[in-house]
Amino acid sequence: MQLYTKIMIALILGVAVGLVANLLDFGWLVAFLVGIRQFGDAWIDLITMVVIPLVVASLIVGTASLGDITKVGRIGGKTVAYYLVTTAVAVTIGLVLSNIFLRGDAGMSAEALEGLRGQYLAEGQSRVELAEQAPGLVEVLRGIIPRNFVQALANFDMLSILFFSIFFGAALSGVTAAKRDPVLGFFEGVNQAAMIMIHWIMTLAPYAVFALIGAVIAEFGAEVLGGLLVYSLVVVLGLTLHMLITYTAALRFLAKLNPFQFLRKIRAVQLVAFSTSSSNATLPLTIETAEEEIGISNEVSSFVLPLGATINMDGTALYQAVATMFIATVLVGDLSLTAQFTIVLTATLASIGAAGVPSAGIIILIVVLEQALPATVDPAAGIALILGVDRILDMCRTSLNVTGDLTAAAVVARSEGETLTRQEAAGAPT
Ligand code: ASP
C-alpha cells in the first residue's frame, strides 16, 4: 500500500476513534489515546533531530552551487531573483489571509483554545507574558548574526543558522576546486543521509498521525476538527490565489503568454505533483512539458527547472506562513507585526532549504516555528496539532511548487528572447 494511502487511513481512523472516545465519553479510550500520544511526540522528536543537519547541509551545498550559477551569468541571477521575489509574495499572501481568517480564535471556542493552550504552555504562563517576550524588529535583525555558530546550533536559532550556512556556502564557492570539493562532498553526503533518514522516519508517519490526531480529538472534541478545517481551507485558498494572481500576472506580463492556456497545458504536471507530493519525482515530466508543450528551450528548462525543484517552493513557503499563524493563534494568540516579518524572512529562506520530497515542508516548518513563536512554546506542540492534515496539504502545495517552477521557466525563456512558439501555435483560443 502507498504511504500516502496509509496516512489517509490513519487520519480517518484517528479522527473516528478520537470522536467516539470524546462524544461517548469513554474514559478508558481517552486515556489510551492520550497515552499513545507519547509515540507521536517521539516521532516529532525524530523529525526535529534531522532538521539542523538537513538545513545546514542543503543550504551550504545549494549556495555553493549558486555561486557557480551566478557566474553562469544573466540566466542564473534572473532566475534566483525571480524565485526569491515570488516566494516572498507567496508568504505575504499566506500572512494576509491568516490575518483575515485565523485571527482570534481560528473558529474554535474559548474553552477549546484554553484547553489546548493549557496543555501546551508551561505551567502558570499567561498569553500576556508570552506577548511581552516578543522581540522588536531591530532586535530580530540584529540577532541574525550569531557571535558563536555552535551556540546558535545548540539554541536552534534558525535565522542565525540560515544566515551562517548561506554565508559559508557563498564563501565556499570562492575557494579553489581542490580545497572546495572535499568540503562540498562532505555536506552533499550529509544532505543525502538526512534525506534517507527522512525516508525512514516517514514510514512511521501513519502511526504518528493516528496517535496525534486521535489524542487531540479525544481530548478536545470535534471543535479542533473545525479549526483544522478552517486552517486547511486558508492554505488552499492562498495557494489558489497565488496561482491565479501572481502566476497569471507573471505569465501575462512577463512571459507574454495566455495564462489559462498555459495552465491547461501543464495540468498533467500538476496532477503528478499532487499525487506524488514530490517536486523531485515530478521533475522529468516538468522538463518534458516545458519543452514539448510550452516550447521552452532545453538550455533554459534544464537549468531553471531542476534548480526550481530544489530551491523554489512557493506553495511550501505559503503553507508555512499559514501554519505558523494558525499554531500561534491556537497556542499563543495573535502574532505581532515583527513576528510576522520574521515569518516572511524565515519561510522564504527556509523554503530554499526544503527538499522536493514528501513532507519536507513540515520538517522545515520547525525552522519557522522556532523563530516566530516565543521561546517557551515547543514547536513540537504545533507540529502535533497539524500533522494529521499535513499530507493533504502537501499534495496541494507541491502542485503549486511545480506550477511556480514552470512559470519561472517561461518568464526566463521569454526574457532571453525565446518565442515559445508551441504554446502560441498549438493553443486553442480562449
Ligand atoms: N512535498 C513538497 C515538494 O516536493 C515539499 C513540501 O513538503 O512542502 O515540493
CSV table of C-alpha atoms and ligand atoms in Angstrom, one decimal:
chain,number,residue,atom,x,y,z
A,1,MET,CA,0.0,0.0,0.0
A,2,GLN,CA,1.3,3.5,-0.8
A,3,LEU,CA,2.5,5.6,2.1
A,4,TYR,CA,0.0,8.3,1.5
A,5,THR,CA,-2.9,5.9,1.4
A,6,LYS,CA,-1.7,4.6,4.8
A,7,ILE,CA,-1.5,8.1,6.2
A,8,MET,CA,-5.0,8.9,4.9
A,9,ILE,CA,-6.4,5.8,6.6
A,10,ALA,CA,-4.5,6.7,9.8
A,11,LEU,CA,-6.0,10.1,9.7
A,12,ILE,CA,-9.6,8.9,9.2
A,13,LEU,CA,-9.2,6.2,11.9
A,14,GLY,CA,-7.6,8.6,14.3
A,15,VAL,CA,-10.4,11.1,13.8
A,16,ALA,CA,-13.1,8.4,14.1
A,17,VAL,CA,-11.7,6.7,17.2
A,18,GLY,CA,-11.0,10.1,18.8
A,19,LEU,CA,-14.5,11.3,18.1
A,20,VAL,CA,-16.0,8.1,19.6
A,21,ALA,CA,-13.9,8.5,22.7
A,22,ASN,CA,-14.9,12.1,23.1
A,23,LEU,CA,-18.5,12.0,22.2
A,24,LEU,CA,-19.4,8.8,24.0
A,25,ASP,CA,-17.2,9.9,26.9
A,26,PHE,CA,-15.3,6.6,27.1
A,27,GLY,CA,-12.7,7.5,29.8
A,28,TRP,CA,-10.5,4.4,29.2
A,29,LEU,CA,-10.3,5.1,25.4
A,30,VAL,CA,-9.5,8.8,26.0
A,31,ALA,CA,-6.7,7.7,28.4
A,32,PHE,CA,-5.4,5.1,25.9
A,33,LEU,CA,-5.3,7.7,23.1
A,34,VAL,CA,-3.7,10.3,25.3
A,35,GLY,CA,-1.2,7.6,26.4
A,36,ILE,CA,-0.2,6.6,22.8
A,37,ARG,CA,0.4,10.3,22.1
A,38,GLN,CA,3.8,9.7,23.5
A,39,PHE,CA,4.6,7.7,20.4
A,40,GLY,CA,3.5,10.7,18.2
A,41,ASP,CA,5.6,13.0,20.3
A,42,ALA,CA,8.6,10.7,20.0
A,43,TRP,CA,8.1,10.7,16.2
A,44,ILE,CA,8.2,14.5,16.1
A,45,ASP,CA,11.4,14.4,18.1
A,46,LEU,CA,12.8,12.2,15.4
A,47,ILE,CA,12.0,14.6,12.6
A,48,THR,CA,13.2,17.5,14.6
A,49,MET,CA,16.5,15.7,15.1
A,50,VAL,CA,17.1,15.8,11.3
A,51,VAL,CA,16.3,19.5,10.8
A,52,ILE,CA,19.7,21.0,11.6
A,53,PRO,CA,21.9,18.6,9.6
A,54,LEU,CA,19.4,18.8,6.7
A,55,VAL,CA,19.1,22.6,6.6
A,56,VAL,CA,22.7,23.3,7.1
A,57,ALA,CA,24.0,20.8,4.6
A,58,SER,CA,21.4,21.6,1.9
A,59,LEU,CA,21.9,25.4,2.2
A,60,ILE,CA,25.7,25.1,2.1
A,61,VAL,CA,25.6,22.8,-0.9
A,62,GLY,CA,22.8,25.0,-2.6
A,63,THR,CA,24.6,28.3,-2.0
A,64,ALA,CA,28.0,27.0,-3.0
A,65,SER,CA,26.5,25.9,-6.4
A,66,LEU,CA,24.5,29.1,-6.7
A,67,GLY,CA,27.9,30.8,-6.8
A,68,ASP,CA,28.6,28.9,-10.0
A,69,ILE,CA,25.1,29.7,-11.2
A,70,THR,CA,25.5,33.4,-11.0
A,71,LYS,CA,28.8,33.0,-12.7
A,72,VAL,CA,26.9,31.3,-15.4
A,73,GLY,CA,25.6,34.8,-15.8
A,74,ARG,CA,22.3,36.5,-16.6
A,75,ILE,CA,20.1,33.5,-16.5
A,76,GLY,CA,21.3,32.4,-13.1
A,77,GLY,CA,20.9,35.8,-11.5
A,78,LYS,CA,17.5,36.4,-13.0
A,79,THR,CA,16.2,33.0,-12.0
A,80,VAL,CA,17.3,33.3,-8.4
A,81,ALA,CA,15.9,36.8,-8.1
A,82,TYR,CA,12.6,35.8,-9.6
A,83,TYR,CA,12.4,32.7,-7.3
A,84,LEU,CA,13.0,34.8,-4.2
A,85,VAL,CA,10.5,37.5,-5.1
A,86,THR,CA,7.7,35.2,-5.9
A,87,THR,CA,8.3,33.2,-2.7
A,88,ALA,CA,8.2,36.3,-0.6
A,89,VAL,CA,4.9,37.3,-2.4
A,90,ALA,CA,3.5,33.8,-1.6
A,91,VAL,CA,4.4,34.1,2.1
A,92,THR,CA,2.8,37.5,2.2
A,93,ILE,CA,-0.4,36.2,0.6
A,94,GLY,CA,-0.4,33.5,3.3
A,95,LEU,CA,0.0,36.0,6.1
A,96,VAL,CA,-2.7,38.4,4.8
A,97,LEU,CA,-5.2,35.6,4.6
A,98,SER,CA,-4.2,34.3,8.0
A,99,ASN,CA,-4.7,37.8,9.4
A,100,ILE,CA,-8.2,37.9,7.9
A,101,PHE,CA,-9.4,34.3,8.7
A,102,LEU,CA,-7.3,33.0,11.5
A,103,ARG,CA,-7.0,35.8,14.0
A,104,GLY,CA,-8.6,35.5,17.4
A,105,ASP,CA,-10.0,32.0,17.6
A,106,ALA,CA,-9.4,30.2,14.3
A,107,GLY,CA,-13.1,29.0,14.5
A,108,MET,CA,-12.7,27.4,18.0
A,109,SER,CA,-14.5,28.2,21.2
A,110,ALA,CA,-12.7,30.0,24.1
A,111,GLU,CA,-12.8,26.8,26.2
A,112,ALA,CA,-11.2,24.6,23.5
A,113,LEU,CA,-8.5,27.2,23.0
A,114,GLU,CA,-7.8,27.5,26.7
A,115,GLY,CA,-7.7,23.7,26.9
A,116,LEU,CA,-5.2,23.4,24.1
A,117,ARG,CA,-3.1,26.2,25.5
A,118,GLY,CA,-3.3,24.7,29.0
A,119,GLN,CA,-1.9,21.6,27.6
A,120,TYR,CA,1.0,23.1,25.7
A,121,LEU,CA,2.1,26.2,27.6
A,122,ALA,CA,4.3,25.9,30.6
A,123,GLU,CA,2.6,25.9,34.0
A,124,GLY,CA,1.3,29.3,35.1
A,125,GLN,CA,2.3,31.1,31.9
A,126,SER,CA,-0.2,33.5,30.5
A,127,ARG,CA,-0.6,34.7,27.0
A,128,VAL,CA,0.2,38.3,28.0
A,129,GLU,CA,3.6,37.2,29.3
A,130,LEU,CA,4.3,35.5,26.1
A,131,ALA,CA,3.4,38.5,24.0
A,132,GLU,CA,5.7,40.6,26.1
A,133,GLN,CA,8.6,38.3,25.3
A,134,ALA,CA,8.3,39.0,21.6
A,135,PRO,CA,11.5,40.8,20.4
A,136,GLY,CA,11.3,44.0,18.4
A,137,LEU,CA,12.2,44.3,14.7
A,138,VAL,CA,15.7,45.8,15.3
A,139,GLU,CA,16.4,43.0,17.8
A,140,VAL,CA,15.4,40.4,15.3
A,141,LEU,CA,17.5,41.8,12.6
A,142,ARG,CA,20.4,42.3,14.9
A,143,GLY,CA,20.1,38.8,16.3
A,144,ILE,CA,20.5,37.2,12.9
A,145,ILE,CA,24.3,37.4,13.2
A,146,PRO,CA,25.5,34.7,15.5
A,147,ARG,CA,28.5,35.5,17.6
A,148,ASN,CA,29.0,31.9,18.1
A,149,PHE,CA,27.7,29.5,15.5
A,150,VAL,CA,27.9,26.5,17.7
A,151,GLN,CA,25.8,28.2,20.3
A,152,ALA,CA,23.3,29.2,17.5
A,153,LEU,CA,23.1,25.5,16.6
A,154,ALA,CA,22.5,24.4,20.2
A,155,ASN,CA,19.9,27.1,20.8
A,156,PHE,CA,18.1,26.3,17.5
A,157,ASP,CA,18.4,30.0,16.5
A,158,MET,CA,17.2,29.3,13.0
A,159,LEU,CA,17.7,32.7,11.4
A,160,SER,CA,21.3,32.7,12.6
A,161,ILE,CA,21.8,29.1,11.3
A,162,LEU,CA,20.3,30.1,7.9
A,163,PHE,CA,22.5,33.2,7.8
A,164,PHE,CA,25.7,31.4,8.6
A,165,SER,CA,25.0,28.5,6.2
A,166,ILE,CA,24.3,30.8,3.3
A,167,PHE,CA,27.3,33.0,4.1
A,168,PHE,CA,29.6,29.9,4.5
A,169,GLY,CA,28.3,28.4,1.2
A,170,ALA,CA,28.8,31.6,-0.7
A,171,ALA,CA,32.4,31.8,0.6
A,172,LEU,CA,33.0,28.2,-0.2
A,173,SER,CA,32.1,28.8,-3.8
A,174,GLY,CA,35.1,31.2,-4.0
A,175,VAL,CA,37.6,28.5,-2.8
A,176,THR,CA,39.8,26.7,-5.3
A,177,ALA,CA,38.2,23.4,-6.5
A,178,ALA,CA,40.9,21.3,-4.9
A,179,LYS,CA,40.0,22.6,-1.4
A,180,ARG,CA,36.3,23.1,-2.0
A,181,ASP,CA,35.3,19.8,-3.4
A,182,PRO,CA,36.1,17.6,-0.4
A,183,VAL,CA,34.1,20.1,1.9
A,184,LEU,CA,31.2,20.1,-0.6
A,185,GLY,CA,31.3,16.4,-0.9
A,186,PHE,CA,31.1,16.1,2.8
A,187,PHE,CA,28.0,18.3,3.0
A,188,GLU,CA,26.5,16.5,0.0
A,189,GLY,CA,26.9,13.3,1.9
A,190,VAL,CA,25.3,14.8,5.0
A,191,ASN,CA,22.4,16.1,2.9
A,192,GLN,CA,21.8,12.7,1.3
A,193,ALA,CA,22.0,10.9,4.6
A,194,ALA,CA,19.5,13.3,6.0
A,195,MET,CA,17.1,12.6,3.2
A,196,ILE,CA,17.4,8.8,3.8
A,197,MET,CA,16.7,9.4,7.5
A,198,ILE,CA,13.5,11.4,6.5
A,199,HIS,CA,12.5,8.5,4.3
A,200,TRP,CA,12.9,6.0,7.1
A,201,ILE,CA,11.1,8.3,9.6
A,202,MET,CA,8.2,8.8,7.2
A,203,THR,CA,7.5,5.1,7.1
A,204,LEU,CA,6.3,5.5,10.7
A,205,ALA,CA,4.2,8.6,9.9
A,206,PRO,CA,0.8,6.8,9.7
A,207,TYR,CA,1.2,5.6,13.3
A,208,ALA,CA,2.2,9.0,14.5
A,209,VAL,CA,-0.7,10.6,12.6
A,210,PHE,CA,-3.1,8.2,14.3
A,211,ALA,CA,-1.7,8.8,17.8
A,212,LEU,CA,-1.5,12.6,17.5
A,213,ILE,CA,-4.9,13.2,15.9
A,214,GLY,CA,-6.6,10.6,18.0
A,215,ALA,CA,-5.3,12.1,21.2
A,216,VAL,CA,-6.1,15.7,20.3
A,217,ILE,CA,-9.7,14.9,19.2
A,218,ALA,CA,-10.4,12.6,22.1
A,219,GLU,CA,-9.4,15.4,24.5
A,220,PHE,CA,-10.8,18.4,22.7
A,221,GLY,CA,-13.6,17.0,20.5
A,222,ALA,CA,-14.8,17.9,17.1
A,223,GLU,CA,-14.1,21.6,17.5
A,224,VAL,CA,-10.4,21.0,16.8
A,225,LEU,CA,-11.5,19.4,13.6
A,226,GLY,CA,-13.4,22.7,12.8
A,227,GLY,CA,-10.2,24.6,13.5
A,228,LEU,CA,-8.1,22.3,11.3
A,229,LEU,CA,-10.7,22.6,8.5
A,230,VAL,CA,-10.5,26.4,8.6
A,231,TYR,CA,-6.7,26.3,8.6
A,232,SER,CA,-6.6,23.8,5.6
A,233,LEU,CA,-9.1,25.9,3.7
A,234,VAL,CA,-7.0,29.1,4.2
A,235,VAL,CA,-3.9,27.2,2.9
A,236,VAL,CA,-5.8,26.0,-0.2
A,237,LEU,CA,-7.3,29.5,-0.8
A,238,GLY,CA,-3.8,31.0,-0.5
A,239,LEU,CA,-2.3,28.5,-3.0
A,240,THR,CA,-5.2,29.2,-5.4
A,241,LEU,CA,-4.8,33.0,-5.2
A,242,HIS,CA,-1.1,32.8,-5.7
A,243,MET,CA,-1.6,30.8,-8.8
A,244,LEU,CA,-4.5,33.0,-10.1
A,245,ILE,CA,-2.9,36.4,-9.2
A,246,THR,CA,0.9,36.1,-9.1
A,247,TYR,CA,1.5,33.5,-11.7
A,248,THR,CA,-1.2,34.7,-14.0
A,249,ALA,CA,0.3,38.2,-13.9
A,250,ALA,CA,3.8,36.9,-14.4
A,251,LEU,CA,2.7,34.8,-17.4
A,252,ARG,CA,0.7,37.6,-19.0
A,253,PHE,CA,3.0,40.5,-18.4
A,254,LEU,CA,6.5,38.9,-18.2
A,255,ALA,CA,6.2,35.8,-20.3
A,256,LYS,CA,3.5,37.4,-22.6
A,257,LEU,CA,1.5,34.2,-22.7
A,258,ASN,CA,-2.1,33.4,-22.3
A,259,PRO,CA,-2.1,32.2,-18.6
A,260,PHE,CA,-5.2,30.0,-18.9
A,261,GLN,CA,-3.9,28.2,-22.0
A,262,PHE,CA,-0.6,27.7,-20.1
A,263,LEU,CA,-2.3,26.3,-17.0
A,264,ARG,CA,-4.3,23.9,-19.2
A,265,LYS,CA,-1.1,22.6,-20.8
A,266,ILE,CA,0.6,21.9,-17.5
A,267,ARG,CA,-2.3,20.1,-15.9
A,268,ALA,CA,-0.7,16.7,-16.1
A,269,VAL,CA,2.4,18.0,-14.3
A,270,GLN,CA,0.2,19.5,-11.5
A,271,LEU,CA,-1.7,16.2,-11.2
A,272,VAL,CA,1.5,14.1,-10.9
A,273,ALA,CA,2.9,16.6,-8.3
A,274,PHE,CA,-0.5,16.3,-6.4
A,275,SER,CA,-0.4,12.5,-6.3
A,276,THR,CA,3.3,12.1,-5.6
A,277,SER,CA,3.8,15.1,-3.2
A,278,SER,CA,7.3,15.5,-4.6
A,279,SER,CA,8.7,18.2,-6.9
A,280,ASN,CA,11.7,15.9,-7.5
A,281,ALA,CA,9.7,12.9,-8.6
A,282,THR,CA,7.7,15.2,-10.9
A,283,LEU,CA,10.8,16.8,-12.4
A,284,PRO,CA,11.2,14.6,-15.6
A,285,LEU,CA,7.6,15.4,-16.6
A,286,THR,CA,8.0,19.0,-15.7
A,287,ILE,CA,11.0,19.3,-18.0
A,288,GLU,CA,9.3,17.4,-20.8
A,289,THR,CA,6.2,19.6,-20.6
A,290,ALA,CA,8.2,22.8,-20.6
A,291,GLU,CA,10.0,21.7,-23.8
A,292,GLU,CA,7.2,19.8,-25.6
A,293,GLU,CA,4.1,21.7,-24.6
A,294,ILE,CA,5.3,25.2,-23.9
A,295,GLY,CA,8.3,25.3,-26.3
A,296,ILE,CA,10.9,26.4,-23.8
A,297,SER,CA,14.4,25.8,-24.9
A,298,ASN,CA,16.4,22.9,-23.3
A,299,GLU,CA,19.0,25.4,-22.3
A,300,VAL,CA,16.6,27.3,-20.1
A,301,SER,CA,14.5,24.4,-18.9
A,302,SER,CA,17.4,22.1,-18.0
A,303,PHE,CA,18.7,24.9,-15.8
A,304,VAL,CA,15.7,26.7,-14.3
A,305,LEU,CA,13.6,23.6,-13.5
A,306,PRO,CA,16.0,21.4,-11.6
A,307,LEU,CA,17.1,24.5,-9.6
A,308,GLY,CA,13.4,25.3,-9.0
A,309,ALA,CA,12.6,21.8,-7.8
A,310,THR,CA,15.3,22.3,-5.2
A,311,ILE,CA,15.0,25.9,-4.1
A,312,ASN,CA,11.7,27.4,-5.3
A,313,MET,CA,8.8,26.3,-3.2
A,314,ASP,CA,6.2,29.0,-3.2
A,315,GLY,CA,3.5,26.5,-2.0
A,316,THR,CA,5.6,25.3,0.8
A,317,ALA,CA,6.5,28.8,2.0
A,318,LEU,CA,2.9,30.0,1.8
A,319,TYR,CA,1.7,26.9,3.8
A,320,GLN,CA,4.4,27.5,6.4
A,321,ALA,CA,3.2,31.1,6.9
A,322,VAL,CA,-0.4,30.0,7.4
A,323,ALA,CA,0.6,27.0,9.6
A,324,THR,CA,2.7,29.3,11.8
A,325,MET,CA,-0.1,31.8,12.2
A,326,PHE,CA,-2.6,29.0,12.9
A,327,ILE,CA,-0.4,27.4,15.5
A,328,ALA,CA,0.3,30.8,17.1
A,329,THR,CA,-3.4,31.6,17.2
A,330,VAL,CA,-4.2,28.4,19.0
A,331,LEU,CA,-1.3,28.2,21.4
A,332,VAL,CA,-0.1,31.8,21.9
A,333,GLY,CA,-2.6,34.3,20.5
A,334,ASP,CA,-2.2,36.8,17.6
A,335,LEU,CA,1.4,37.4,16.5
A,336,SER,CA,2.9,40.9,16.3
A,337,LEU,CA,3.8,42.5,13.0
A,338,THR,CA,7.5,42.0,13.9
A,339,ALA,CA,6.9,38.3,14.4
A,340,GLN,CA,5.1,38.2,11.1
A,341,PHE,CA,8.0,39.9,9.4
A,342,THR,CA,10.3,37.2,10.7
A,343,ILE,CA,8.0,34.7,9.1
A,344,VAL,CA,8.4,36.3,5.7
A,345,LEU,CA,12.2,36.1,6.2
A,346,THR,CA,12.5,32.6,7.6
A,347,ALA,CA,9.8,31.0,5.4
A,348,THR,CA,11.4,32.4,2.3
A,349,LEU,CA,14.9,31.3,3.3
A,350,ALA,CA,13.8,28.1,4.8
A,351,SER,CA,11.9,27.0,1.7
A,352,ILE,CA,15.2,27.1,-0.1
A,353,GLY,CA,16.5,24.5,2.3
A,354,ALA,CA,13.4,22.3,1.9
A,355,ALA,CA,13.9,19.3,-0.4
A,356,GLY,CA,11.4,18.5,-3.1
A,357,VAL,CA,10.3,15.3,-1.4
A,358,PRO,CA,7.1,14.4,0.5
A,359,SER,CA,6.7,16.1,3.9
A,360,ALA,CA,9.9,18.2,3.6
A,361,GLY,CA,7.7,21.2,4.3
A,362,ILE,CA,6.5,20.2,7.7
A,363,ILE,CA,10.1,19.3,8.8
A,364,ILE,CA,11.3,22.8,7.7
A,365,LEU,CA,8.2,24.3,9.4
A,366,ILE,CA,10.1,23.6,12.6
A,367,VAL,CA,12.6,26.2,11.5
A,368,VAL,CA,9.9,28.8,11.1
A,369,LEU,CA,8.2,27.9,14.3
A,370,GLU,CA,11.5,28.1,16.3
A,371,GLN,CA,12.0,31.6,15.0
A,372,ALA,CA,8.4,33.0,15.2
A,373,LEU,CA,7.0,31.5,18.3
A,374,PRO,CA,8.0,32.7,21.8
A,375,ALA,CA,10.9,30.6,23.1
A,376,THR,CA,8.8,28.9,25.7
A,377,VAL,CA,6.5,27.3,23.2
A,378,ASP,CA,7.8,24.0,21.9
A,379,PRO,CA,7.4,23.8,18.1
A,380,ALA,CA,6.7,20.1,18.6
A,381,ALA,CA,3.3,21.1,20.1
A,382,GLY,CA,2.5,23.0,16.9
A,383,ILE,CA,3.5,20.1,14.7
A,384,ALA,CA,1.4,17.7,16.7
A,385,LEU,CA,-1.6,19.9,16.1
A,386,ILE,CA,-1.4,20.0,12.4
A,387,LEU,CA,0.3,16.7,11.4
A,388,GLY,CA,-3.0,14.9,10.8
A,389,VAL,CA,-4.0,17.1,7.8
A,390,ASP,CA,-0.5,17.6,6.5
A,391,ARG,CA,-0.4,15.0,3.8
A,392,ILE,CA,-3.4,16.5,2.0
A,393,LEU,CA,-1.9,20.0,2.2
A,394,ASP,CA,1.4,18.6,1.0
A,395,MET,CA,-0.3,17.3,-2.2
A,396,CYS,CA,-1.8,20.8,-2.8
A,397,ARG,CA,1.4,22.8,-2.1
A,398,THR,CA,3.5,20.5,-4.3
A,399,SER,CA,1.2,21.2,-7.2
A,400,LEU,CA,1.8,24.9,-6.7
A,401,ASN,CA,5.5,24.4,-6.3
A,402,VAL,CA,5.8,22.8,-9.8
A,403,THR,CA,3.5,25.4,-11.3
A,404,GLY,CA,5.8,28.1,-9.9
A,405,ASP,CA,8.9,26.4,-11.5
A,406,LEU,CA,7.2,26.1,-14.9
A,407,THR,CA,6.0,29.7,-14.8
A,408,ALA,CA,9.6,30.8,-13.9
A,409,ALA,CA,10.9,28.8,-16.8
A,410,ALA,CA,8.5,30.6,-19.2
A,411,VAL,CA,9.4,34.0,-17.8
A,412,VAL,CA,13.1,33.4,-18.0
A,413,ALA,CA,12.8,31.9,-21.5
A,414,ARG,CA,10.9,34.9,-22.8
A,415,SER,CA,13.3,37.3,-21.2
A,416,GLU,CA,16.0,35.6,-23.1
A,417,GLY,CA,14.2,36.3,-26.3
A,418,GLU,CA,12.6,32.9,-26.9
A,419,THR,CA,9.3,32.9,-28.8
A,420,LEU,CA,7.6,30.0,-27.1
A,421,THR,CA,6.1,29.1,-30.4
A,422,ARG,CA,4.4,25.8,-29.5
A,423,GLN,CA,2.2,27.5,-26.9
A,424,GLU,CA,1.2,30.2,-29.3
A,425,ALA,CA,0.7,28.0,-32.3
A,426,ALA,CA,-1.0,25.0,-30.7
A,427,GLY,CA,-3.1,26.6,-28.1
A,428,ALA,CA,-6.8,26.8,-28.6
A,429,PRO,CA,-8.3,30.3,-28.4
A,430,THR,CA,-9.8,31.1,-25.0
B,1,ASP,N1,6.4,18.0,-1.0
B,1,ASP,C1,6.9,19.3,-1.4
B,1,ASP,C2,7.6,19.2,-2.7
B,1,ASP,O1,8.1,18.3,-3.1
B,1,ASP,C3,7.7,19.9,-0.3
B,1,ASP,C4,6.9,20.1,0.9
B,1,ASP,O2,6.7,19.2,1.7
B,1,ASP,O3,6.3,21.2,1.1
B,1,ASP,O4,7.6,20.2,-3.4
